[in-house]
mmCIF file of C-alpha atoms in Angstrom:
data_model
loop_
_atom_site.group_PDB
_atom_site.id
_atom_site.type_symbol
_atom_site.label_atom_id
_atom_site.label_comp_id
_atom_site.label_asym_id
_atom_site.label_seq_id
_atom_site.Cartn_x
_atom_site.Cartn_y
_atom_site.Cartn_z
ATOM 1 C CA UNK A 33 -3.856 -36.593 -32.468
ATOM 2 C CA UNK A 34 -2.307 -34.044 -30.039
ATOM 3 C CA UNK A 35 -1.020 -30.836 -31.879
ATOM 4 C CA UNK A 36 0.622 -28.279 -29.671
ATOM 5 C CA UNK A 37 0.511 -24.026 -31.162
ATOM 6 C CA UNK A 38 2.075 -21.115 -30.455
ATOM 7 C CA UNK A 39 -0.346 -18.314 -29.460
ATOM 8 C CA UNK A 40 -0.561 -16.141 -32.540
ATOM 9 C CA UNK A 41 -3.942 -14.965 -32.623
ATOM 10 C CA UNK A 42 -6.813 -13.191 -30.894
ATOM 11 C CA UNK A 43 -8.859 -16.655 -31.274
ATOM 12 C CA UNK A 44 -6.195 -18.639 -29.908
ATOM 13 C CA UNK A 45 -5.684 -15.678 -27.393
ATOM 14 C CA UNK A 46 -9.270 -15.876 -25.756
ATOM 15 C CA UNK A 47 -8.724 -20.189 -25.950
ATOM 16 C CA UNK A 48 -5.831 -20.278 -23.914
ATOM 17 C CA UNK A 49 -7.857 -17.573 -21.150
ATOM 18 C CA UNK A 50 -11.137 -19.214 -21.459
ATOM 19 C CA UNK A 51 -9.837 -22.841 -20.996
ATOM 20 C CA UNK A 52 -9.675 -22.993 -17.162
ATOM 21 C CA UNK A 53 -13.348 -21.718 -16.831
ATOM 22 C CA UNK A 54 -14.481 -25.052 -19.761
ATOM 23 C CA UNK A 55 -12.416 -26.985 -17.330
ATOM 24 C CA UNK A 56 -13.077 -26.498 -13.963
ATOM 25 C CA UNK A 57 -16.909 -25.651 -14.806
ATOM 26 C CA UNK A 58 -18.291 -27.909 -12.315
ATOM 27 C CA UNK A 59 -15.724 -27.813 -9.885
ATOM 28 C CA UNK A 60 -16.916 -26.271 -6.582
ATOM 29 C CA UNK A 61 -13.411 -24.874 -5.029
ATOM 30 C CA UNK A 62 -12.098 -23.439 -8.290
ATOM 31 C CA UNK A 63 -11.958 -19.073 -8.310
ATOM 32 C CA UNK A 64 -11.090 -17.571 -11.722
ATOM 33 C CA UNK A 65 -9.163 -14.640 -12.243
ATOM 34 C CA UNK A 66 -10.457 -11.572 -12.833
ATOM 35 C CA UNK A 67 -10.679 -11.765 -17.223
ATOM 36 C CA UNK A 68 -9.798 -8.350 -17.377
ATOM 37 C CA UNK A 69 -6.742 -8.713 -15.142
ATOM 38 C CA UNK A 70 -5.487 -11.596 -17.113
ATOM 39 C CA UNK A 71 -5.835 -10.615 -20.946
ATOM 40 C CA UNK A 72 -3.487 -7.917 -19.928
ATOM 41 C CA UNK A 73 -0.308 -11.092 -20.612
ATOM 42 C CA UNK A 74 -1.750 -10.682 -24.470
ATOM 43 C CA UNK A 75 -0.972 -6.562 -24.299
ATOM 44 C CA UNK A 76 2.822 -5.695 -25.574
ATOM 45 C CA UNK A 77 2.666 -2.645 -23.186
ATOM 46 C CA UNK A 78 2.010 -4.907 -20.235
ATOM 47 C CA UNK A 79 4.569 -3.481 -17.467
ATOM 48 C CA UNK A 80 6.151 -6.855 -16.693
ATOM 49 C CA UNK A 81 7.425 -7.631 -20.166
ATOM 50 C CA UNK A 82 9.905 -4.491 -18.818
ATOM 51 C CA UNK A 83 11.785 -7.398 -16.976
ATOM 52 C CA UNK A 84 10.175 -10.384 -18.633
ATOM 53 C CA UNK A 85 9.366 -11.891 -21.555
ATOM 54 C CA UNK A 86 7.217 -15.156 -22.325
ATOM 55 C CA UNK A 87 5.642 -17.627 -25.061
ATOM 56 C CA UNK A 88 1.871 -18.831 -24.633
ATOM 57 C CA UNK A 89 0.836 -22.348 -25.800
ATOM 58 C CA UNK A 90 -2.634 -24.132 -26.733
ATOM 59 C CA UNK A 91 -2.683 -27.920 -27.099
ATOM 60 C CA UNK A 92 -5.677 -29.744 -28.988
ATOM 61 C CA UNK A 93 -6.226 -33.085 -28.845
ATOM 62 C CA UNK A 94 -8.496 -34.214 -31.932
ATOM 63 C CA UNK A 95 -9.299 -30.025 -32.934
ATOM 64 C CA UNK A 96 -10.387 -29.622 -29.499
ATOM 65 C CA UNK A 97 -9.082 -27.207 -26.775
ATOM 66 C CA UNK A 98 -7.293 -29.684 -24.161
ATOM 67 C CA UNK A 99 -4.670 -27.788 -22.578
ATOM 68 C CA UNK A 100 -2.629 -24.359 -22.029
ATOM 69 C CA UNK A 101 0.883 -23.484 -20.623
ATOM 70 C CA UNK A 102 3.244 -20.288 -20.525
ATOM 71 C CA UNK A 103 6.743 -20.167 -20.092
ATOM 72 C CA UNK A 104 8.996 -17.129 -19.569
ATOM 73 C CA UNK A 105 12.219 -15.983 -18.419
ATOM 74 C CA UNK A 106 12.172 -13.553 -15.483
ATOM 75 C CA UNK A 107 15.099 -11.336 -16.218
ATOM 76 C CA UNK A 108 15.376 -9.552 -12.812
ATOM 77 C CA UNK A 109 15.203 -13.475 -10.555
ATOM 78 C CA UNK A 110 17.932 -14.655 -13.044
ATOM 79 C CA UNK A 111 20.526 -11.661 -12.853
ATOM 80 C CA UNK A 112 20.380 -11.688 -9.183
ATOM 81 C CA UNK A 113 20.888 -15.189 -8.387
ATOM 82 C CA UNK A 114 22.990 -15.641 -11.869
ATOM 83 C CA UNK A 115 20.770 -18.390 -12.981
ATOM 84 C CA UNK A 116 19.782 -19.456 -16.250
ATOM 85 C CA UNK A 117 15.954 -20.358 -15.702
ATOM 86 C CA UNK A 118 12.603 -20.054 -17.227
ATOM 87 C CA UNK A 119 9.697 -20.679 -15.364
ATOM 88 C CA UNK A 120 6.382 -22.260 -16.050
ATOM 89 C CA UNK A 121 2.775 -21.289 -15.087
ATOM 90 C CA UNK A 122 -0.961 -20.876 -16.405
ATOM 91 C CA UNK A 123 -0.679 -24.626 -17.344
ATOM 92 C CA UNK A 124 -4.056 -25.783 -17.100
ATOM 93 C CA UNK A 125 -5.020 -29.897 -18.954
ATOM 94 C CA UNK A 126 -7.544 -31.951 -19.092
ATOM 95 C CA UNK A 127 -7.175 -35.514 -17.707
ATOM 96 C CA UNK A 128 -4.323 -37.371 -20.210
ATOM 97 C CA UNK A 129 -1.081 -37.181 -19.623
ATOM 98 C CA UNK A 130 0.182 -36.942 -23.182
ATOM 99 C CA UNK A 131 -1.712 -33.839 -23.978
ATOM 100 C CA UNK A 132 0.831 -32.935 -20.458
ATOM 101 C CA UNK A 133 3.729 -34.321 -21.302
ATOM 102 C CA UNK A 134 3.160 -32.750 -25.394
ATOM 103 C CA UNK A 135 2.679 -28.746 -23.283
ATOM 104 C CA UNK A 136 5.568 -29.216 -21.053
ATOM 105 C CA UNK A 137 7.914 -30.683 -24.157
ATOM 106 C CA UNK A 138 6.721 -26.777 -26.004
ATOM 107 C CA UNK A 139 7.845 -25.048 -23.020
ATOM 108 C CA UNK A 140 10.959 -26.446 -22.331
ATOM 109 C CA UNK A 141 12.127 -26.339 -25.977
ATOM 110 C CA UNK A 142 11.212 -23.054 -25.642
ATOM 111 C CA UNK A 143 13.410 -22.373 -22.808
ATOM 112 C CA UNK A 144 16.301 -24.031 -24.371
ATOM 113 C CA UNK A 145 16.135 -21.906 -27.298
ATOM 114 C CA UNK A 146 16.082 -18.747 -24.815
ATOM 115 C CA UNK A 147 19.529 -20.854 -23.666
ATOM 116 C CA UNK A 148 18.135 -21.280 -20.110
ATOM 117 C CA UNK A 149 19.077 -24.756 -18.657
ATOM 118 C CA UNK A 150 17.171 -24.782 -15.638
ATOM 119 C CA UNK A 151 12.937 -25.231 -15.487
ATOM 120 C CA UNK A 152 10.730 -24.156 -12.380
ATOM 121 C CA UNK A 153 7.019 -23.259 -11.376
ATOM 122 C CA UNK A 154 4.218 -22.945 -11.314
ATOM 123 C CA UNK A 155 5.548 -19.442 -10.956
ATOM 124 C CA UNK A 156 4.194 -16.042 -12.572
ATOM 125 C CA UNK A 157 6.369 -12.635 -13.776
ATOM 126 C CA UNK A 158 6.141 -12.027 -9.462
ATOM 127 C CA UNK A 159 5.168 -13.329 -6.464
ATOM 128 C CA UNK A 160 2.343 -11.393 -6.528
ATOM 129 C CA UNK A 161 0.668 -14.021 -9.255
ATOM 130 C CA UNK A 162 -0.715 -17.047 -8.650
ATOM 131 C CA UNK A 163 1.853 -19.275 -7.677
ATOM 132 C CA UNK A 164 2.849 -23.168 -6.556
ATOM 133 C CA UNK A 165 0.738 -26.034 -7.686
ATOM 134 C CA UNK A 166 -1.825 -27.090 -5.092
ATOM 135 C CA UNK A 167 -0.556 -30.572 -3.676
ATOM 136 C CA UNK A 168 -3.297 -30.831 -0.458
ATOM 137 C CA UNK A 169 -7.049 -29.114 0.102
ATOM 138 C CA UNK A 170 -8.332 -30.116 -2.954
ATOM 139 C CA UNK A 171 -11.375 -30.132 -0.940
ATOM 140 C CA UNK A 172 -10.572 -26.383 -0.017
ATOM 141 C CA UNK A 173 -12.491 -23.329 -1.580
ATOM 142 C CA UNK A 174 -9.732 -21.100 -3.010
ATOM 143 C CA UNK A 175 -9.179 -17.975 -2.164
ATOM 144 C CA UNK A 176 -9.042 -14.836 -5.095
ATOM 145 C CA UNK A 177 -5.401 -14.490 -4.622
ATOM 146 C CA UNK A 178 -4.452 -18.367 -5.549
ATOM 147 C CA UNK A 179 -5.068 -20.569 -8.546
ATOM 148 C CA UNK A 180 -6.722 -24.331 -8.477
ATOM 149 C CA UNK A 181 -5.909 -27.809 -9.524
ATOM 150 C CA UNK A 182 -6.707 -31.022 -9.623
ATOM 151 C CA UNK A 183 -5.584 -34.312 -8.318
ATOM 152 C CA UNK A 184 -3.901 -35.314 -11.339
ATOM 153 C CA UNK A 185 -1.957 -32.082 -11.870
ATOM 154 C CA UNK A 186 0.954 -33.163 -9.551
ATOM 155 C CA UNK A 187 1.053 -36.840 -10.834
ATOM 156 C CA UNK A 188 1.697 -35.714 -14.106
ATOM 157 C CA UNK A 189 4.290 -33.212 -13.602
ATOM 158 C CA UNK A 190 6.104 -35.333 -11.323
ATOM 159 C CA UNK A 191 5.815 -38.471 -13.636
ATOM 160 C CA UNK A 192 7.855 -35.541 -16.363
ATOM 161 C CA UNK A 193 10.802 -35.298 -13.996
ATOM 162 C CA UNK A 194 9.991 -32.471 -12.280
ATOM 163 C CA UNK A 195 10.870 -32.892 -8.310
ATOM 164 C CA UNK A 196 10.005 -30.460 -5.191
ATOM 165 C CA UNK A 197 11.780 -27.054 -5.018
ATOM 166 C CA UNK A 198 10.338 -25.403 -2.504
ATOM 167 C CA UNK A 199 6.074 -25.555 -0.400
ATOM 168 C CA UNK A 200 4.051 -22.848 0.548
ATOM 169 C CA UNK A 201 2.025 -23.598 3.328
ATOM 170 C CA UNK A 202 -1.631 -21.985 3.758
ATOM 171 C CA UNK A 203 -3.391 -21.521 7.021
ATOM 172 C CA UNK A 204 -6.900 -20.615 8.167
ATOM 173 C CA UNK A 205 -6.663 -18.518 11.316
ATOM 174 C CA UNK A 206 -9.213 -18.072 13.915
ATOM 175 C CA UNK A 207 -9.751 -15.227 16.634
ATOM 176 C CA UNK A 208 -8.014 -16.973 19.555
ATOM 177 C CA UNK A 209 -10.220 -18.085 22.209
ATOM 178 C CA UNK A 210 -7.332 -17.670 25.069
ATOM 179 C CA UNK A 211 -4.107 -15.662 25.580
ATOM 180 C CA UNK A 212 -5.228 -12.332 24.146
ATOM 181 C CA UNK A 213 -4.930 -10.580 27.027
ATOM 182 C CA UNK A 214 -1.169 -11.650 26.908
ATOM 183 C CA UNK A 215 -1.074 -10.570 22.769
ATOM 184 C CA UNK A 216 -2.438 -6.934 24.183
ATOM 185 C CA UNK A 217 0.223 -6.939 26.848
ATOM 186 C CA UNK A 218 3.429 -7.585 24.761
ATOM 187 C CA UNK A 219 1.919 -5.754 22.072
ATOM 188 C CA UNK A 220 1.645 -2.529 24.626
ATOM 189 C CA UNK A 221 5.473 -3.166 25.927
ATOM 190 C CA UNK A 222 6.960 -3.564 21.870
ATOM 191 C CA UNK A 223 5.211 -0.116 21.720
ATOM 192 C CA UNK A 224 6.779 1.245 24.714
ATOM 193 C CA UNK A 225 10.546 0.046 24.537
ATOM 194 C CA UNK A 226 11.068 0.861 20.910
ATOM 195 C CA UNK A 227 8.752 3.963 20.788
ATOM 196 C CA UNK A 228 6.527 2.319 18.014
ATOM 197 C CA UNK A 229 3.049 3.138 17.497
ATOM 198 C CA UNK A 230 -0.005 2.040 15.427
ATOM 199 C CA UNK A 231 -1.384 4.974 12.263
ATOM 200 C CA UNK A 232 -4.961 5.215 12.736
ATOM 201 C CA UNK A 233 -6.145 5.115 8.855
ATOM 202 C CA UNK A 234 -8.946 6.993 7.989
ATOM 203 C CA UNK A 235 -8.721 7.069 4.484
ATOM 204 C CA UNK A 236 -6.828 4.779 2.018
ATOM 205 C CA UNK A 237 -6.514 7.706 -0.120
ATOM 206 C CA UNK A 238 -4.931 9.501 1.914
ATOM 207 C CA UNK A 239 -2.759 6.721 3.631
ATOM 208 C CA UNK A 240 -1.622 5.601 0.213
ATOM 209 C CA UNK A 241 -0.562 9.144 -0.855
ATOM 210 C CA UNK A 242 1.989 9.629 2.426
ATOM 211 C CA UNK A 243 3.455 5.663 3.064
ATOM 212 C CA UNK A 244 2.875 3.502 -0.156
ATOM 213 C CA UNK A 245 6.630 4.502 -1.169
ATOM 214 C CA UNK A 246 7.327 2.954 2.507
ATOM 215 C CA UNK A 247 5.500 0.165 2.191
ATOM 216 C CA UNK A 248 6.863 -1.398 -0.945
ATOM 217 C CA UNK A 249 10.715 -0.263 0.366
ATOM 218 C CA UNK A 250 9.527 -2.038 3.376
ATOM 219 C CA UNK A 251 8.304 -5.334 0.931
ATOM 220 C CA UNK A 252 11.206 -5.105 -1.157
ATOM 221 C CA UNK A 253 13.415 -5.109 1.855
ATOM 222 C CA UNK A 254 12.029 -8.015 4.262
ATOM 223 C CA UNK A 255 11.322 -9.986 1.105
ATOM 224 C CA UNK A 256 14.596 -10.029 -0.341
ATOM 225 C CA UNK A 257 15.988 -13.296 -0.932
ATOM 226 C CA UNK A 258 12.842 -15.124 -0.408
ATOM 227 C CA UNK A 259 12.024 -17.658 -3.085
ATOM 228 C CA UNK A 260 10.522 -16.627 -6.313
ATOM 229 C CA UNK A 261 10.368 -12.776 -5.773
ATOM 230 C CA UNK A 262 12.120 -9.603 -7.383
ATOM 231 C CA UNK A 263 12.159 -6.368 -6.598
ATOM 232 C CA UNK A 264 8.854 -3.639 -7.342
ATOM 233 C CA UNK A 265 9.169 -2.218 -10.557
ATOM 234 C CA UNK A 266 7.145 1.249 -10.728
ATOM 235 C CA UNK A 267 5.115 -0.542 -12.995
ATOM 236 C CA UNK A 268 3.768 -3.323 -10.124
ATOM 237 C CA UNK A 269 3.371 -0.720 -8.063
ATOM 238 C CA UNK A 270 0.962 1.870 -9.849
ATOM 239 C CA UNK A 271 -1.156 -1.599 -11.118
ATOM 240 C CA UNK A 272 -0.905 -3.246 -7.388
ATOM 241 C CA UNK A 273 -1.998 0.069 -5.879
ATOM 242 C CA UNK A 274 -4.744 0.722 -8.325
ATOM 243 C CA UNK A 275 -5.821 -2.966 -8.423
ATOM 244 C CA UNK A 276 -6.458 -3.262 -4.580
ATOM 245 C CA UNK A 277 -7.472 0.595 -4.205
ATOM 246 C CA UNK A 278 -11.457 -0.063 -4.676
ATOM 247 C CA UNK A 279 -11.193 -3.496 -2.397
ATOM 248 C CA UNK A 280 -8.963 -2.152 0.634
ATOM 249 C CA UNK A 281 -10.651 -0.541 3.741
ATOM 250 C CA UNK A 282 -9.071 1.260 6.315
ATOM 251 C CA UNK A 283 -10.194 -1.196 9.296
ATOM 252 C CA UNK A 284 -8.233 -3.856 7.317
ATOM 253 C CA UNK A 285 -5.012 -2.250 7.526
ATOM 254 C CA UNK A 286 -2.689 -2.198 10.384
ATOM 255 C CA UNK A 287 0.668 0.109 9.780
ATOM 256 C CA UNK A 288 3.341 0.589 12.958
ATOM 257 C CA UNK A 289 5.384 3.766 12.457
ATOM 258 C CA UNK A 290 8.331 4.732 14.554
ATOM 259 C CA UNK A 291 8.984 7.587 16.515
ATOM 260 C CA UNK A 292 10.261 9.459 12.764
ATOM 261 C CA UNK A 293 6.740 8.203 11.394
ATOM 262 C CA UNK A 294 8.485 5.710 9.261
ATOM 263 C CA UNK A 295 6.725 2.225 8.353
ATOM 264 C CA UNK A 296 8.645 -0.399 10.043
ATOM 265 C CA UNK A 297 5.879 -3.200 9.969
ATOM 266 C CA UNK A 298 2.311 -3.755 8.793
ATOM 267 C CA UNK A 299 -0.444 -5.891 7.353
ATOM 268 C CA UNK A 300 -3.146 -5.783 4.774
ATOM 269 C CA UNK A 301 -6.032 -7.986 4.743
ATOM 270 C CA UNK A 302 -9.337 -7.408 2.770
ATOM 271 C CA UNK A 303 -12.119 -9.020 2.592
ATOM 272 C CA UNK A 304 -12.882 -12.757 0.775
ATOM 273 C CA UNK A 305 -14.038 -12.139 -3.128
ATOM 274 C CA UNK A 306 -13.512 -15.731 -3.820
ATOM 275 C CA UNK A 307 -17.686 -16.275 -3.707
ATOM 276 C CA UNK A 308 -18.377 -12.743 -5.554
ATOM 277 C CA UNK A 309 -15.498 -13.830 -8.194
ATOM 278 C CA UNK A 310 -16.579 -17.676 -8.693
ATOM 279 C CA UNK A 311 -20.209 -15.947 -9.240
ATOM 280 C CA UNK A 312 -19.268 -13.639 -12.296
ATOM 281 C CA UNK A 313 -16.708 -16.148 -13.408
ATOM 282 C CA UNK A 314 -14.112 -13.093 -13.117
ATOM 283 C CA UNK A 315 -16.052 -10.754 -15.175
ATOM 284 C CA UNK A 316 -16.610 -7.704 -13.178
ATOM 285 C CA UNK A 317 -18.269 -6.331 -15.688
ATOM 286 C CA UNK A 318 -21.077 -4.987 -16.954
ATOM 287 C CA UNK A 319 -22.455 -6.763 -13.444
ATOM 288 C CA UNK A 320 -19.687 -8.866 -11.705
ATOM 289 C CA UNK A 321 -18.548 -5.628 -9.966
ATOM 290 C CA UNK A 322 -21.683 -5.480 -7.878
ATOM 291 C CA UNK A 323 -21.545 -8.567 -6.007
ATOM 292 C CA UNK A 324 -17.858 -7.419 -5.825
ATOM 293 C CA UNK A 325 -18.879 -4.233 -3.792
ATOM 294 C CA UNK A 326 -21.508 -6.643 -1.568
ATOM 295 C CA UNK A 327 -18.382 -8.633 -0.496
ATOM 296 C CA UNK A 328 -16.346 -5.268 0.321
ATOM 297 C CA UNK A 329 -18.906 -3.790 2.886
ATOM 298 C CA UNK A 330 -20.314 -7.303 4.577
ATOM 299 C CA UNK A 331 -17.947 -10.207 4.820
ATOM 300 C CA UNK A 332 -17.578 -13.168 7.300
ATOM 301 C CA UNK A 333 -13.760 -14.738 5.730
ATOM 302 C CA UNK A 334 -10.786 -12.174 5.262
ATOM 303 C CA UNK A 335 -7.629 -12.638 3.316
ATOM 304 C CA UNK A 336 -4.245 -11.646 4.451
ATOM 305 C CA UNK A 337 -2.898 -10.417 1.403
ATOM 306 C CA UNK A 338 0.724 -9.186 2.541
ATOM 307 C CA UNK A 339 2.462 -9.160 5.962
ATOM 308 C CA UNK A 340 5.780 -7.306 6.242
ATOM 309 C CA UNK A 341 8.079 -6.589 8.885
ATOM 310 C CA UNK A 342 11.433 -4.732 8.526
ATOM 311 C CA UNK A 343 14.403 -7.051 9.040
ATOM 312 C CA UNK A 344 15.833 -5.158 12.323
ATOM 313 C CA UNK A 345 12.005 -5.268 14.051
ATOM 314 C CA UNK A 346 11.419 -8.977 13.521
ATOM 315 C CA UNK A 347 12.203 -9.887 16.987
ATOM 316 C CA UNK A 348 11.187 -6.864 18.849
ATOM 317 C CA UNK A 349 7.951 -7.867 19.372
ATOM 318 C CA UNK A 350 6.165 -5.839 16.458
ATOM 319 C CA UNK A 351 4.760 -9.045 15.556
ATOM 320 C CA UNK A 352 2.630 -8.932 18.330
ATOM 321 C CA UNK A 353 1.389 -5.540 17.306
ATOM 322 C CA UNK A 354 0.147 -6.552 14.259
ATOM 323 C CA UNK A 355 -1.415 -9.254 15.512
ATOM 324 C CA UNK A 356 -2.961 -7.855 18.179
ATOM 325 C CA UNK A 357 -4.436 -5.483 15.934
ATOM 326 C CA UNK A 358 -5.709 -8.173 13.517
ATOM 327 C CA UNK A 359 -7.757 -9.729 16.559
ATOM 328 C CA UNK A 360 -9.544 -6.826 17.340
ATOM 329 C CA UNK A 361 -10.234 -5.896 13.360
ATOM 330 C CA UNK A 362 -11.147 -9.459 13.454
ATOM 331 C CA UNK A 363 -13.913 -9.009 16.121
ATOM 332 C CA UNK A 364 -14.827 -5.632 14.981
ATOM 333 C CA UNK A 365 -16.059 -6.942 11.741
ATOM 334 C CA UNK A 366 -17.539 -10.248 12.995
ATOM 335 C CA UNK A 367 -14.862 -12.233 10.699
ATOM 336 C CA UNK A 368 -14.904 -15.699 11.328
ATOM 337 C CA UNK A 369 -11.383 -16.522 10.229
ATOM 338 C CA UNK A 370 -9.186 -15.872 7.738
ATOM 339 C CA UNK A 371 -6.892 -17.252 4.864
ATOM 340 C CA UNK A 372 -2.884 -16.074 5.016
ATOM 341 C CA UNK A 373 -2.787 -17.236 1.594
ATOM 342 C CA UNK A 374 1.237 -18.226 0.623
ATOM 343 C CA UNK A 375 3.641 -18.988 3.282
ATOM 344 C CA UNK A 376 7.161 -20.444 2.441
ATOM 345 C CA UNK A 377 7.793 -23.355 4.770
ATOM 346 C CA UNK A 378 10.980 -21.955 5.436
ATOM 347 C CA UNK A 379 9.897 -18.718 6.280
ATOM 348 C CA UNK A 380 10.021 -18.831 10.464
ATOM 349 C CA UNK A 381 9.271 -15.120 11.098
ATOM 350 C CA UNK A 382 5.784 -15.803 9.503
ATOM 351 C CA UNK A 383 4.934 -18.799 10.902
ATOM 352 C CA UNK A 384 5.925 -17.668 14.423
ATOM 353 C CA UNK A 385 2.755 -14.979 13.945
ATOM 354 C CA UNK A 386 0.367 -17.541 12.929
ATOM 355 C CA UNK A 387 1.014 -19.179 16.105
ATOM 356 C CA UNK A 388 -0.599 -16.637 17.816
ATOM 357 C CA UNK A 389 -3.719 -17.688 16.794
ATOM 358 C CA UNK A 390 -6.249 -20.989 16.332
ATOM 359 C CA UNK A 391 -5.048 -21.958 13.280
ATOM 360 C CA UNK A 392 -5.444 -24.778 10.659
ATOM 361 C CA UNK A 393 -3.239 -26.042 7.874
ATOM 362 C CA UNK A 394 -5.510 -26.849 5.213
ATOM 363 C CA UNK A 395 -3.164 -26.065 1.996
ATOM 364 C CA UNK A 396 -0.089 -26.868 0.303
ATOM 365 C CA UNK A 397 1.202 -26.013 -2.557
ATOM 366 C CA UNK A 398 4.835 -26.893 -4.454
ATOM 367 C CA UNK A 399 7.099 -25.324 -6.692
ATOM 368 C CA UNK A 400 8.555 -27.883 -8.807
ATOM 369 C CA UNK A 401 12.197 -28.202 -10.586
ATOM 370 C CA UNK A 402 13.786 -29.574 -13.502
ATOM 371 C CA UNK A 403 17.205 -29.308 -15.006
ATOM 372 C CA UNK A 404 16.875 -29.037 -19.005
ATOM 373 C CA UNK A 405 19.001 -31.259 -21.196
ATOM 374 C CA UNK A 406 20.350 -28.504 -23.589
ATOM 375 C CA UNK A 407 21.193 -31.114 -26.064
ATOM 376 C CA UNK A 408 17.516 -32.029 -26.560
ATOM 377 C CA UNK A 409 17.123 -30.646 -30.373
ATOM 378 C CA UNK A 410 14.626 -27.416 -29.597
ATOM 379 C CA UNK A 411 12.194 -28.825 -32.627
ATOM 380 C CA UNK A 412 11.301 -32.499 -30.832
ATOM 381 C CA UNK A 413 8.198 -32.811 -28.902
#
């Protein structure tokens, strides 16, 4: 018997978070979320329900925990691109496609009584969650930044009548073994002919204090329009900037000012917690956070967390800048190679700076679609 439930409860509550770690216990690639981070969804003072709001589901097949989904609206996505659509994620199952098919029947019912006619994900409150459902490298070690799936996850959603929206595509990037010399030189004549030049950060205190405002105006600006994002809410930005604060080091960051010392491009990487994360199983404390702090000061694998370039610099050659910056933080700090994380396949500028490197695409992942049949009574699963 499959029973699906609305989360109503603290029990339920710390089923539908604990769930992932039951399932993908032996599962070598998978990286939890930090706990903390995540029982924050439960808190009615959590800053996206601002813009958002959202229903949590358990299903249990015979009284046991067998599955999880969420689906919410995303007030800000839908009033700008006058759309009517909810969007799936944390949908997690064990192997049977009827528990599946029982989850994804909750959430669209849901949506239909919210009068949205239009279904999409996996996709958070942002871009900045955990997004797309993993579609090749299930052989690949995730990263912190990006969820995990198996096999099966895109056979069932696919066999629900959910098609492809949209792919990131991931990359690993390597120091390149040739043409730096030409990086440094186009990097040195961007500089020159549009009187750019690189902030030497000292301290991320201090950097943060005089250009985060920039750099999210900067985000906000170049991202625009891309799939799946909205705007920074003051909210985001005091939890990004305080989320990221204890993990970011100055030799990781690579800002290009103009000649009025205003951010016009830049770049943060940090280094890889997926190990130190998969170790704790996301619970930083009372211990987690020290193999956290291990992984901050010696590391081998960096992540690109967010690239930006302002719209009228993307083909002035600031790319090479940034780039040529990453090398030599790169080599400074022994790093092997690093993950980009999420890159929309349609998203040229981007791709054009991975080609400056060795590079390897080892990941996809899909958003998926589905148009809701608002005649579907809201109480059938």
């Amino acid at each position: 018997m499959i029973e699906v439930k609305k989360v109503t409860n603290k029990k339920m509550q710390k089923e539908f978070l604990s769930f992932p770690d039951k399932l993908y216990k032996n599962c070598p690639y998978y990286v939890p979320p930090l706990y903390d981070d995540e029982k924050k969804i439960f808190s009615k003072n959590y800053y996206y329900y601002d813009t958002c709001e959202a229903e949590y589901f358990n299903a249990y097949k015979d009284g046991v925990m067998a599955g999880r989904i969420s689906a919410l609206i995303q007030r800000q996505s839908n009033e700008k691109d006058n759309e009517k659509r909810a969007r799936f994620t944390r949908f997690d199952v064990i192997e049977d496609f009827d528990v599946a098919k029982a989850l994804f029947s909750a959430a669209e019912n849901w949506a239909i009584e919210k009068g949205m006619d239009t279904i999409c994900g996996p996709l958070g409150f942002s871009d900045l969650e955990r997004l797309g459902m993993l579609v090749k490298g299930f052989r690949e070690f995730a990263t912190y930044e990006e969820a995990y799936n198996y096999e099966y996850y895109p056979q069932f959603i696919e066999q629900l009548g959910y098609e492809k929206e949209v792919d990131w595509l991931e990359f690993k990037i390597f120091p390149p073994r040739k043409n730096q010399e030409k990086l440094t030189r186009l990097s040195l004549a961007a500089q020159k002919r549009y009187g750019l030049h690189v902030v030497k950060i000292k301290s991320i205190s201090k950097f943060l204090k005089k250009y985060s405002k920039q750099v999210f105006d900067v985000l906000d600006e170049c991202y625009d329009g891309l799939y799946g994002t909205v705007p920074f809410t003051d909210g985001m930005i005091k939890n990004i900037v305080s989320q990221f604060k204890m993990v970011l080091k100055p030799q990781t960051i690579v800002a290009v000012c103009n000649d009025k010392d205003q951010i016009v491009a830049f770049g943060v990487g940090m280094p890889s917690l997926a190990e130190a994360v998969k170790k704790c199983n996301g619970r930083l404390f009372p211990f987690g956070f020290i193999g956290v702090l291990k992984a901050v000061r010696k590391f081998s694998v960096g992540d690109l967390a967010v690239v930006g370039v302002k719209p009228e610099y993307q083909h002035s050659g600031v790319a090479a800048i940034l780039m040529e910056q990453f090398v030599n933080l790169m080599y400074i700090n022994g790093v092997e190679h690093c993950e980009t994380n999420f890159c929309l396949e349609n998203n040229k500028n981007i791709q054009q700076i991975w080609e400056l490197f060795e590079r390897e695409q080892h990941k996809t992942r899909r958003a998926y679609v589905k148009k809701l049949n608002v005649q579907t009574s809201a109480t059938e699963i």
